PDB file of C-alpha atoms in Angstrom:
ATOM      1  CA  MET A   1      -9.371 -26.078 -34.798  1.00 58.00           C
ATOM      2  CA  ALA A   2     -10.880 -23.385 -36.981  1.00 75.00           C
ATOM      3  CA  LYS A   3      -8.257 -20.862 -38.799  1.00 83.00           C
ATOM      4  CA  PRO A   4      -8.135 -17.276 -38.257  1.00 84.00           C
ATOM      5  CA  VAL A   5      -9.977 -15.014 -40.795  1.00 87.00           C
ATOM      6  CA  ASP A   6      -7.583 -13.256 -43.143  1.00 92.00           C
ATOM      7  CA  TYR A   7      -9.363  -9.972 -42.998  1.00 93.00           C
ATOM      8  CA  ALA A   8      -6.686  -8.036 -44.856  1.00 94.00           C
ATOM      9  CA  SER A   9      -7.478 -10.100 -47.897  1.00 94.00           C
ATOM     10  CA  THR A  10     -11.025  -8.969 -48.185  1.00 95.00           C
ATOM     11  CA  TRP A  11     -11.786  -6.749 -51.139  1.00 96.00           C
ATOM     12  CA  LEU A  12     -13.240  -3.826 -48.761  1.00 96.00           C
ATOM     13  CA  TYR A  13     -10.098  -4.149 -46.446  1.00 96.00           C
ATOM     14  CA  ARG A  14      -7.484  -4.009 -49.493  1.00 96.00           C
ATOM     15  CA  VAL A  15      -9.371  -0.789 -51.018  1.00 97.00           C
ATOM     16  CA  LEU A  16      -9.394   1.179 -47.688  1.00 96.00           C
ATOM     17  CA  TYR A  17      -5.729   0.145 -46.717  1.00 97.00           C
ATOM     18  CA  THR A  18      -4.258   0.979 -50.114  1.00 97.00           C
ATOM     19  CA  SER A  19      -6.532   4.222 -50.997  1.00 97.00           C
ATOM     20  CA  LEU A  20      -8.202   5.758 -48.004  1.00 96.00           C
ATOM     21  CA  TYR A  21      -5.754   5.078 -45.194  1.00 97.00           C
ATOM     22  CA  PRO A  22      -2.893   6.630 -47.024  1.00 97.00           C
ATOM     23  CA  LEU A  23      -4.773   9.631 -47.687  1.00 97.00           C
ATOM     24  CA  LEU A  24      -5.901   9.984 -44.055  1.00 97.00           C
ATOM     25  CA  VAL A  25      -2.301   9.473 -42.936  1.00 97.00           C
ATOM     26  CA  THR A  26      -1.271  12.632 -44.964  1.00 97.00           C
ATOM     27  CA  TRP A  27      -4.252  14.431 -44.073  1.00 97.00           C
ATOM     28  CA  PHE A  28      -3.734  13.932 -40.132  1.00 97.00           C
ATOM     29  CA  ASP A  29       0.095  13.964 -40.576  1.00 97.00           C
ATOM     30  CA  TRP A  30      -0.409  10.498 -38.634  1.00 98.00           C
ATOM     31  CA  THR A  31       2.509   9.033 -36.925  1.00 98.00           C
ATOM     32  CA  VAL A  32       2.874   6.016 -34.592  1.00 98.00           C
ATOM     33  CA  GLN A  33       5.080   5.754 -31.540  1.00 98.00           C
ATOM     34  CA  GLY A  34       5.708   3.163 -28.834  1.00 98.00           C
ATOM     35  CA  HIS A  35       6.426   0.054 -30.979  1.00 98.00           C
ATOM     36  CA  GLU A  36       8.906  -0.906 -28.282  1.00 98.00           C
ATOM     37  CA  HIS A  37       5.963  -1.662 -25.761  1.00 98.00           C
ATOM     38  CA  LEU A  38       4.381  -4.304 -28.248  1.00 98.00           C
ATOM     39  CA  PRO A  39       5.229  -7.903 -26.920  1.00 96.00           C
ATOM     40  CA  LYS A  40       7.833  -9.425 -29.082  1.00 94.00           C
ATOM     41  CA  ASP A  41       6.593 -13.070 -28.469  1.00 95.00           C
ATOM     42  CA  THR A  42       4.205 -13.527 -31.349  1.00 93.00           C
ATOM     43  CA  SER A  43       2.217 -16.095 -29.302  1.00 94.00           C
ATOM     44  CA  THR A  44       1.299 -13.584 -26.821  1.00 97.00           C
ATOM     45  CA  LYS A  45      -2.433 -12.380 -27.051  1.00 98.00           C
ATOM     46  CA  ILE A  46      -3.002  -8.711 -27.112  1.00 98.00           C
ATOM     47  CA  LEU A  47      -5.986  -6.964 -26.158  1.00 98.00           C
ATOM     48  CA  PHE A  48      -5.649  -3.168 -27.488  1.00 98.00           C
ATOM     49  CA  VAL A  49      -7.775  -0.533 -25.373  1.00 98.00           C
ATOM     50  CA  GLY A  50      -8.491   2.749 -26.466  1.00 97.00           C
ATOM     51  CA  TYR A  51     -10.599   5.888 -25.973  1.00 96.00           C
ATOM     52  CA  HIS A  52     -13.980   6.211 -27.728  1.00 92.00           C
ATOM     53  CA  THR A  53     -14.375   9.609 -29.536  1.00 92.00           C
ATOM     54  CA  THR A  54     -17.531  11.008 -31.010  1.00 89.00           C
ATOM     55  CA  HIS A  55     -16.677  10.491 -34.519  1.00 88.00           C
ATOM     56  CA  ASN A  56     -15.166   7.209 -35.055  1.00 86.00           C
ATOM     57  CA  TRP A  57     -12.705   8.176 -37.767  1.00 89.00           C
ATOM     58  CA  ASP A  58      -9.796   7.500 -35.496  1.00 92.00           C
ATOM     59  CA  VAL A  59     -10.880   3.730 -34.952  1.00 93.00           C
ATOM     60  CA  LEU A  60     -10.090   2.904 -38.491  1.00 94.00           C
ATOM     61  CA  MET A  61      -6.627   4.436 -38.514  1.00 96.00           C
ATOM     62  CA  MET A  62      -5.930   2.785 -35.131  1.00 97.00           C
ATOM     63  CA  ALA A  63      -6.905  -0.586 -36.302  1.00 97.00           C
ATOM     64  CA  MET A  64      -4.737  -0.193 -39.739  1.00 97.00           C
ATOM     65  CA  ALA A  65      -1.832   1.183 -37.677  1.00 98.00           C
ATOM     66  CA  ILE A  66      -2.053  -1.975 -35.463  1.00 98.00           C
ATOM     67  CA  LYS A  67      -1.961  -3.988 -38.671  1.00 98.00           C
ATOM     68  CA  ASP A  68       1.097  -2.001 -39.773  1.00 97.00           C
ATOM     69  CA  ALA A  69       2.879  -2.846 -36.402  1.00 98.00           C
ATOM     70  CA  LEU A  70       1.925  -6.491 -36.100  1.00 97.00           C
ATOM     71  CA  GLY A  71       1.481  -7.588 -39.642  1.00 95.00           C
ATOM     72  CA  GLU A  72      -2.135  -8.693 -39.379  1.00 96.00           C
ATOM     73  CA  PRO A  73      -5.461  -6.569 -38.445  1.00 96.00           C
ATOM     74  CA  PRO A  74      -6.828  -6.800 -34.978  1.00 97.00           C
ATOM     75  CA  VAL A  75     -10.390  -8.210 -34.543  1.00 97.00           C
ATOM     76  CA  GLY A  76     -12.593  -5.293 -33.429  1.00 96.00           C
ATOM     77  CA  LEU A  77     -14.716  -5.760 -30.580  1.00 96.00           C
ATOM     78  CA  MET A  78     -17.798  -3.551 -31.537  1.00 91.00           C
ATOM     79  CA  HIS A  79     -21.285  -2.447 -30.110  1.00 85.00           C
ATOM     80  CA  SER A  80     -23.799  -4.948 -31.325  1.00 83.00           C
ATOM     81  CA  ALA A  81     -25.911  -2.179 -32.896  1.00 78.00           C
ATOM     82  CA  TYR A  82     -23.037  -0.659 -34.782  1.00 79.00           C
ATOM     83  CA  VAL A  83     -22.392  -4.351 -36.299  1.00 84.00           C
ATOM     84  CA  ALA A  84     -26.099  -4.708 -37.157  1.00 81.00           C
ATOM     85  CA  LEU A  85     -26.346  -1.091 -38.840  1.00 77.00           C
ATOM     86  CA  SER A  86     -23.072  -1.277 -40.431  1.00 81.00           C
ATOM     87  CA  PRO A  87     -22.513  -4.863 -41.549  1.00 86.00           C
ATOM     88  CA  TRP A  88     -19.637  -3.788 -43.920  1.00 87.00           C
ATOM     89  CA  VAL A  89     -17.375  -3.585 -40.773  1.00 90.00           C
ATOM     90  CA  SER A  90     -17.299  -7.332 -40.718  1.00 91.00           C
ATOM     91  CA  TYR A  91     -14.913  -7.441 -43.769  1.00 91.00           C
ATOM     92  CA  LEU A  92     -12.609  -5.340 -41.778  1.00 92.00           C
ATOM     93  CA  GLY A  93     -12.561  -7.561 -38.660  1.00 93.00           C
ATOM     94  CA  GLY A  94     -15.506  -6.028 -36.753  1.00 93.00           C
ATOM     95  CA  VAL A  95     -17.344  -8.684 -34.647  1.00 95.00           C
ATOM     96  CA  GLU A  96     -20.046  -8.024 -31.969  1.00 92.00           C
ATOM     97  CA  GLY A  97     -17.981  -7.192 -28.812  1.00 92.00           C
ATOM     98  CA  THR A  98     -18.762 -10.414 -26.596  1.00 92.00           C
ATOM     99  CA  ARG A  99     -16.349 -12.338 -24.531  1.00 93.00           C
ATOM    100  CA  ALA A 100     -17.243 -15.530 -26.420  1.00 95.00           C
ATOM    101  CA  ASN A 101     -16.318 -13.668 -29.684  1.00 95.00           C
ATOM    102  CA  ALA A 102     -13.067 -12.472 -28.209  1.00 96.00           C
ATOM    103  CA  ALA A 103     -12.195 -15.838 -27.110  1.00 95.00           C
ATOM    104  CA  ASP A 104     -13.048 -17.385 -30.317  1.00 95.00           C
ATOM    105  CA  ALA A 105     -10.916 -14.998 -31.958  1.00 96.00           C
ATOM    106  CA  TYR A 106      -7.857 -15.937 -29.962  1.00 97.00           C
ATOM    107  CA  GLN A 107      -8.622 -19.643 -30.287  1.00 95.00           C
ATOM    108  CA  ARG A 108      -8.491 -19.278 -34.105  1.00 94.00           C
ATOM    109  CA  GLY A 109      -4.799 -17.947 -33.770  1.00 95.00           C
ATOM    110  CA  HIS A 110      -5.707 -14.173 -34.002  1.00 96.00           C
ATOM    111  CA  ARG A 111      -3.088 -12.351 -32.243  1.00 96.00           C
ATOM    112  CA  ALA A 112      -4.750  -9.162 -31.161  1.00 98.00           C
ATOM    113  CA  CYS A 113      -8.358  -7.816 -30.502  1.00 98.00           C
ATOM    114  CA  LEU A 114      -9.187  -4.095 -30.122  1.00 98.00           C
ATOM    115  CA  VAL A 115     -12.005  -2.708 -28.116  1.00 97.00           C
ATOM    116  CA  LEU A 116     -12.936   0.718 -26.497  1.00 96.00           C
ATOM    117  CA  PRO A 117     -14.486  -0.085 -22.997  1.00 95.00           C
ATOM    118  CA  GLY A 118     -16.040   3.227 -22.836  1.00 91.00           C
ATOM    119  CA  GLY A 119     -18.453   2.217 -25.447  1.00 88.00           C
ATOM    120  CA  VAL A 120     -21.242   4.397 -26.620  1.00 85.00           C
ATOM    121  CA  GLU A 121     -21.645   6.005 -23.135  1.00 87.00           C
ATOM    122  CA  GLU A 122     -18.153   7.422 -23.577  1.00 87.00           C
ATOM    123  CA  ALA A 123     -18.820   8.606 -27.202  1.00 84.00           C
ATOM    124  CA  VAL A 124     -21.783  10.608 -26.479  1.00 84.00           C
ATOM    125  CA  ALA A 125     -20.629  12.147 -23.287  1.00 83.00           C
ATOM    126  CA  GLY A 126     -20.398  15.529 -24.654  1.00 78.00           C
ATOM    127  CA  PHE A 127     -17.720  17.921 -25.692  1.00 80.00           C
ATOM    128  CA  GLU A 128     -17.109  19.191 -22.097  1.00 81.00           C
ATOM    129  CA  ASN A 129     -16.263  15.641 -20.962  1.00 84.00           C
ATOM    130  CA  ALA A 130     -14.053  14.925 -23.850  1.00 89.00           C
ATOM    131  CA  TYR A 131     -10.891  12.683 -22.790  1.00 92.00           C
ATOM    132  CA  THR A 132     -12.608  11.513 -19.607  1.00 92.00           C
ATOM    133  CA  VAL A 133     -12.269   8.090 -19.219  1.00 93.00           C
ATOM    134  CA  ASN A 134     -15.802   6.663 -18.343  1.00 88.00           C
ATOM    135  CA  TRP A 135     -15.770   2.817 -18.534  1.00 93.00           C
ATOM    136  CA  LYS A 136     -19.161   2.302 -17.000  1.00 90.00           C
ATOM    137  CA  SER A 137     -22.343   0.972 -18.747  1.00 85.00           C
ATOM    138  CA  ALA A 138     -25.546   3.076 -18.923  1.00 79.00           C
ATOM    139  CA  SER A 139     -26.635   1.677 -15.510  1.00 80.00           C
ATOM    140  CA  GLY A 140     -23.546   2.836 -13.940  1.00 83.00           C
ATOM    141  CA  ARG A 141     -21.955  -0.630 -13.668  1.00 89.00           C
ATOM    142  CA  ASP A 142     -18.051  -0.810 -14.133  1.00 91.00           C
ATOM    143  CA  ARG A 143     -17.140  -2.723 -17.341  1.00 94.00           C
ATOM    144  CA  THR A 144     -15.029  -5.583 -16.616  1.00 94.00           C
ATOM    145  CA  GLY A 145     -15.440  -7.800 -19.733  1.00 94.00           C
ATOM    146  CA  PHE A 146     -12.255  -6.795 -21.445  1.00 96.00           C
ATOM    147  CA  ALA A 147     -10.399  -7.759 -18.251  1.00 96.00           C
ATOM    148  CA  GLU A 148     -12.176 -11.214 -18.224  1.00 96.00           C
ATOM    149  CA  VAL A 149     -11.121 -11.627 -21.824  1.00 96.00           C
ATOM    150  CA  VAL A 150      -7.367 -10.986 -21.071  1.00 97.00           C
ATOM    151  CA  LEU A 151      -7.603 -13.381 -17.873  1.00 97.00           C
ATOM    152  CA  GLN A 152      -9.095 -16.096 -19.965  1.00 95.00           C
ATOM    153  CA  ALA A 153      -6.588 -15.873 -22.713  1.00 96.00           C
ATOM    154  CA  GLY A 154      -3.595 -15.445 -20.517  1.00 95.00           C
ATOM    155  CA  GLY A 155      -2.500 -12.292 -22.537  1.00 97.00           C
ATOM    156  CA  VAL A 156      -1.849  -8.639 -22.028  1.00 98.00           C
ATOM    157  CA  ILE A 157      -3.448  -5.222 -22.356  1.00 98.00           C
ATOM    158  CA  VAL A 158      -1.754  -2.629 -24.504  1.00 99.00           C
ATOM    159  CA  PRO A 159      -3.198   0.841 -24.051  1.00 98.00           C
ATOM    160  CA  VAL A 160      -3.663   3.094 -27.207  1.00 98.00           C
ATOM    161  CA  VAL A 161      -3.856   6.702 -27.134  1.00 98.00           C
ATOM    162  CA  VAL A 162      -4.192   9.075 -30.061  1.00 97.00           C
ATOM    163  CA  GLN A 163      -3.261  12.599 -29.254  1.00 97.00           C
ATOM    164  CA  ASN A 164      -5.872  14.917 -30.857  1.00 96.00           C
ATOM    165  CA  ALA A 165      -8.216  12.069 -31.565  1.00 96.00           C
ATOM    166  CA  GLN A 166     -11.334  14.164 -30.776  1.00 95.00           C
ATOM    167  CA  GLU A 167     -10.145  17.127 -32.802  1.00 95.00           C
ATOM    168  CA  MET A 168      -9.468  15.086 -35.953  1.00 96.00           C
ATOM    169  CA  CYS A 169     -13.130  15.762 -36.752  1.00 93.00           C
ATOM    170  CA  PHE A 170     -15.657  18.409 -36.077  1.00 90.00           C
ATOM    171  CA  SER A 171     -19.525  17.535 -36.057  1.00 87.00           C
ATOM    172  CA  PRO A 172     -21.635  20.512 -36.240  1.00 87.00           C
ATOM    173  CA  VAL A 173     -24.730  18.413 -35.393  1.00 86.00           C
ATOM    174  CA  PHE A 174     -23.176  17.320 -32.021  1.00 84.00           C
ATOM    175  CA  PHE A 175     -21.694  20.655 -31.292  1.00 84.00           C
ATOM    176  CA  LEU A 176     -25.033  22.531 -31.816  1.00 86.00           C
ATOM    177  CA  SER A 177     -26.801  19.965 -29.778  1.00 87.00           C
ATOM    178  CA  ASN A 178     -24.380  20.440 -27.106  1.00 83.00           C
ATOM    179  CA  VAL A 179     -23.906  24.218 -26.802  1.00 83.00           C
ATOM    180  CA  SER A 180     -27.785  24.593 -27.175  1.00 88.00           C
ATOM    181  CA  GLY A 181     -28.353  22.538 -24.252  1.00 86.00           C
ATOM    182  CA  LEU A 182     -30.323  20.120 -26.035  1.00 88.00           C
ATOM    183  CA  SER A 183     -28.308  17.124 -25.296  1.00 86.00           C
ATOM    184  CA  ARG A 184     -28.622  17.945 -21.565  1.00 88.00           C
ATOM    185  CA  VAL A 185     -32.325  18.155 -21.865  1.00 90.00           C
ATOM    186  CA  TYR A 186     -32.399  14.793 -23.590  1.00 88.00           C
ATOM    187  CA  ASP A 187     -30.189  13.196 -20.831  1.00 88.00           C
ATOM    188  CA  THR A 188     -32.686  14.426 -18.148  1.00 91.00           C
ATOM    189  CA  LEU A 189     -35.575  12.991 -20.254  1.00 90.00           C
ATOM    190  CA  MET A 190     -33.692   9.444 -20.182  1.00 87.00           C
ATOM    191  CA  THR A 191     -34.186   9.313 -16.523  1.00 89.00           C
ATOM    192  CA  LEU A 192     -37.976   9.056 -16.896  1.00 92.00           C
ATOM    193  CA  PRO A 193     -39.520   5.800 -15.644  1.00 89.00           C
ATOM    194  CA  LEU A 194     -41.945   3.173 -17.163  1.00 89.00           C
ATOM    195  CA  GLY A 195     -39.499   2.283 -19.980  1.00 91.00           C
ATOM    196  CA  ILE A 196     -39.449   5.816 -21.427  1.00 93.00           C
ATOM    197  CA  GLY A 197     -35.894   6.429 -20.520  1.00 91.00           C
ATOM    198  CA  TRP A 198     -34.694   3.215 -21.867  1.00 91.00           C
ATOM    199  CA  PHE A 199     -36.416   3.950 -24.980  1.00 93.00           C
ATOM    200  CA  LEU A 200     -34.677   7.240 -25.360  1.00 91.00           C
ATOM    201  CA  TRP A 201     -31.319   5.802 -24.564  1.00 88.00           C
ATOM    202  CA  GLN A 202     -31.762   3.313 -27.204  1.00 88.00           C
ATOM    203  CA  LEU A 203     -32.908   5.957 -29.720  1.00 89.00           C
ATOM    204  CA  LYS A 204     -29.847   8.127 -28.725  1.00 88.00           C
ATOM    205  CA  GLN A 205     -27.499   5.347 -29.623  1.00 86.00           C
ATOM    206  CA  VAL A 206     -29.138   4.864 -33.071  1.00 83.00           C
ATOM    207  CA  LEU A 207     -28.849   8.636 -33.609  1.00 85.00           C
ATOM    208  CA  TRP A 208     -25.205   8.667 -32.651  1.00 84.00           C
ATOM    209  CA  LEU A 209     -24.604   5.497 -35.083  1.00 80.00           C
ATOM    210  CA  LEU A 210     -26.243   7.410 -37.778  1.00 79.00           C
ATOM    211  CA  PHE A 211     -24.542  10.806 -37.702  1.00 78.00           C
ATOM    212  CA  SER A 212     -21.277   9.972 -36.005  1.00 78.00           C
ATOM    213  CA  PHE A 213     -19.269   9.282 -38.973  1.00 73.00           C
ATOM    214  CA  GLY A 214     -20.990  11.125 -41.879  1.00 76.00           C
ATOM    215  CA  SER A 215     -21.732  14.391 -40.313  1.00 81.00           C
ATOM    216  CA  SER A 216     -18.046  14.730 -39.001  1.00 87.00           C
ATOM    217  CA  ILE A 217     -15.752  17.240 -40.973  1.00 92.00           C
ATOM    218  CA  PRO A 218     -12.201  16.076 -41.069  1.00 94.00           C
ATOM    219  CA  LEU A 219      -9.700  18.630 -39.668  1.00 96.00           C
ATOM    220  CA  PRO A 220      -6.128  18.516 -40.823  1.00 97.00           C
ATOM    221  CA  VAL A 221      -4.790  18.296 -37.218  1.00 97.00           C
ATOM    222  CA  LYS A 222      -1.449  16.522 -36.018  1.00 97.00           C
ATOM    223  CA  ALA A 223      -2.577  12.953 -34.837  1.00 97.00           C
ATOM    224  CA  THR A 224      -0.062  10.839 -33.283  1.00 98.00           C
ATOM    225  CA  LEU A 225      -1.055   7.151 -32.005  1.00 98.00           C
ATOM    226  CA  LYS A 226       0.810   6.065 -29.060  1.00 98.00           C
ATOM    227  CA  PHE A 227       1.324   2.431 -27.714  1.00 99.00           C
ATOM    228  CA  GLY A 228       1.631   2.306 -23.904  1.00 98.00           C
ATOM    229  CA  PRO A 229       3.328  -0.181 -21.773  1.00 98.00           C
ATOM    230  CA  PRO A 230       1.630  -3.461 -21.545  1.00 98.00           C
ATOM    231  CA  LEU A 231      -0.403  -4.324 -18.551  1.00 98.00           C
ATOM    232  CA  GLN A 232      -1.074  -7.952 -17.443  1.00 96.00           C
ATOM    233  CA  PRO A 233      -2.971  -9.464 -14.548  1.00 96.00           C
ATOM    234  CA  LEU A 234      -1.265  -9.984 -11.188  1.00 95.00           C
ATOM    235  CA  GLN A 235      -1.306 -13.122  -9.380  1.00 93.00           C
ATOM    236  CA  HIS A 236      -4.743 -13.972  -8.008  1.00 93.00           C
ATOM    237  CA  GLU A 237      -6.020 -10.496  -9.313  1.00 96.00           C
ATOM    238  CA  SER A 238      -9.881 -10.426 -10.172  1.00 96.00           C
ATOM    239  CA  ALA A 239     -11.206  -9.405 -13.315  1.00 96.00           C
ATOM    240  CA  ALA A 240     -12.767  -6.123 -11.534  1.00 96.00           C
ATOM    241  CA  ALA A 241      -9.746  -5.207  -9.881  1.00 97.00           C
ATOM    242  CA  PHE A 242      -7.769  -5.552 -13.099  1.00 97.00           C
ATOM    243  CA  ALA A 243     -10.161  -3.674 -14.982  1.00 97.00           C
ATOM    244  CA  HIS A 244      -9.885  -0.877 -12.517  1.00 96.00           C
ATOM    245  CA  ARG A 245      -6.183  -0.915 -12.615  1.00 97.00           C
ATOM    246  CA  VAL A 246      -6.273  -0.650 -16.258  1.00 97.00           C
ATOM    247  CA  ALA A 247      -8.789   2.079 -16.389  1.00 97.00           C
ATOM    248  CA  SER A 248      -6.718   4.080 -13.923  1.00 97.00           C
ATOM    249  CA  SER A 249      -3.495   3.684 -15.836  1.00 97.00           C
ATOM    250  CA  TYR A 250      -5.115   4.511 -19.158  1.00 97.00           C
ATOM    251  CA  ALA A 251      -6.590   7.650 -17.676  1.00 97.00           C
ATOM    252  CA  ALA A 252      -3.180   8.764 -16.429  1.00 97.00           C
ATOM    253  CA  MET A 253      -1.781   8.010 -19.840  1.00 97.00           C
ATOM    254  CA  LEU A 254      -4.466   9.909 -21.594  1.00 96.00           C
ATOM    255  CA  ALA A 255      -4.084  12.930 -19.193  1.00 96.00           C
ATOM    256  CA  THR A 256      -0.183  13.101 -19.902  1.00 96.00           C
ATOM    257  CA  GLU A 257      -0.691  12.841 -23.788  1.00 96.00           C
ATOM    258  CA  GLN A 258      -3.784  15.120 -23.948  1.00 95.00           C
ATOM    259  CA  PRO A 259      -3.439  17.673 -21.060  1.00 93.00           C
ATOM    260  CA  GLY A 260      -6.117  20.087 -21.010  1.00 90.00           C
ATOM    261  CA  GLY A 261      -8.777  18.002 -22.741  1.00 91.00           C
ATOM    262  CA  LEU A 262     -10.234  19.308 -25.966  1.00 93.00           C
ATOM    263  CA  ASN A 263      -8.456  22.104 -27.898  1.00 94.00           C
ATOM    264  CA  TYR A 264      -8.834  22.356 -31.525  1.00 94.00           C
ATOM    265  CA  THR A 265      -6.598  25.392 -31.701  1.00 94.00           C
ATOM    266  CA  ARG A 266      -3.780  23.439 -30.098  1.00 95.00           C
ATOM    267  CA  ALA A 267      -4.346  20.546 -32.290  1.00 95.00           C
ATOM    268  CA  LEU A 268      -3.993  22.650 -35.414  1.00 95.00           C
ATOM    269  CA  GLN A 269      -0.973  24.641 -34.098  1.00 95.00           C
ATOM    270  CA  ALA A 270       0.677  21.165 -33.494  1.00 93.00           C
ATOM    271  CA  ARG A 271       0.467  20.687 -37.295  1.00 93.00           C
ATOM    272  CA  PHE A 272       0.969  24.087 -38.760  1.00 92.00           C
ATOM    273  CA  GLY A 273       2.641  26.013 -35.797  1.00 83.00           C
ATOM    274  CA  ARG A 274       6.027  24.372 -35.908  1.00 60.00           C
TER     275      ARG A 274
END
């Protein structure tokens, strides 16, 4: 059997973990809660699921916080376009988010994978839809692949919520396109037939990938990662039913930890208004 990849020993991971990560922990007053919800049995396969922000800065911190908690980095199941355009993520444990790659990671001996089931669709939903759980594809189909992964691995899902995740960064590019109505006009154009809408959707994903990280301005808000109680499939539960139950449970947890949705003022006050 192939051995797990020691991502933590790669030069890029070591540099980011020892240099950038501590700086971001300080900048965001980053704390982690809910360790009691992590399975104590180290043979238990874990799939961490989270919300997809616009800026992606939280994903790196989420993955490294999981590394702190488990002692090893999770394998990140990512959008194929992101992996193609950002090959450096492979040094951090990022792979194309397919069921086959997830199964391979578990078979190699990796304890955990991390996935954001909402994908790009959730990330580009607009500021007015921040913290709205949308685990559907662009065609409107419910995403169930993450549930199938857990069913196959015989593992559990651990939800991860980061309070003030979206407020961690502000993107003038995305904000202006949203408040000007340009993004909604673009979304309307994506409904055009003859492949035009499909092409515009692909272009939107590429533009988001190009601007999501680099155009975002980090804000010194208070950010807290919380692990939720693990969820495991019930006997004879289908992947679709399990996926729906996980999505509903995650939405409830997110609403509890982030009441009222997006609020930059509240996020800053949580840091400085004590």
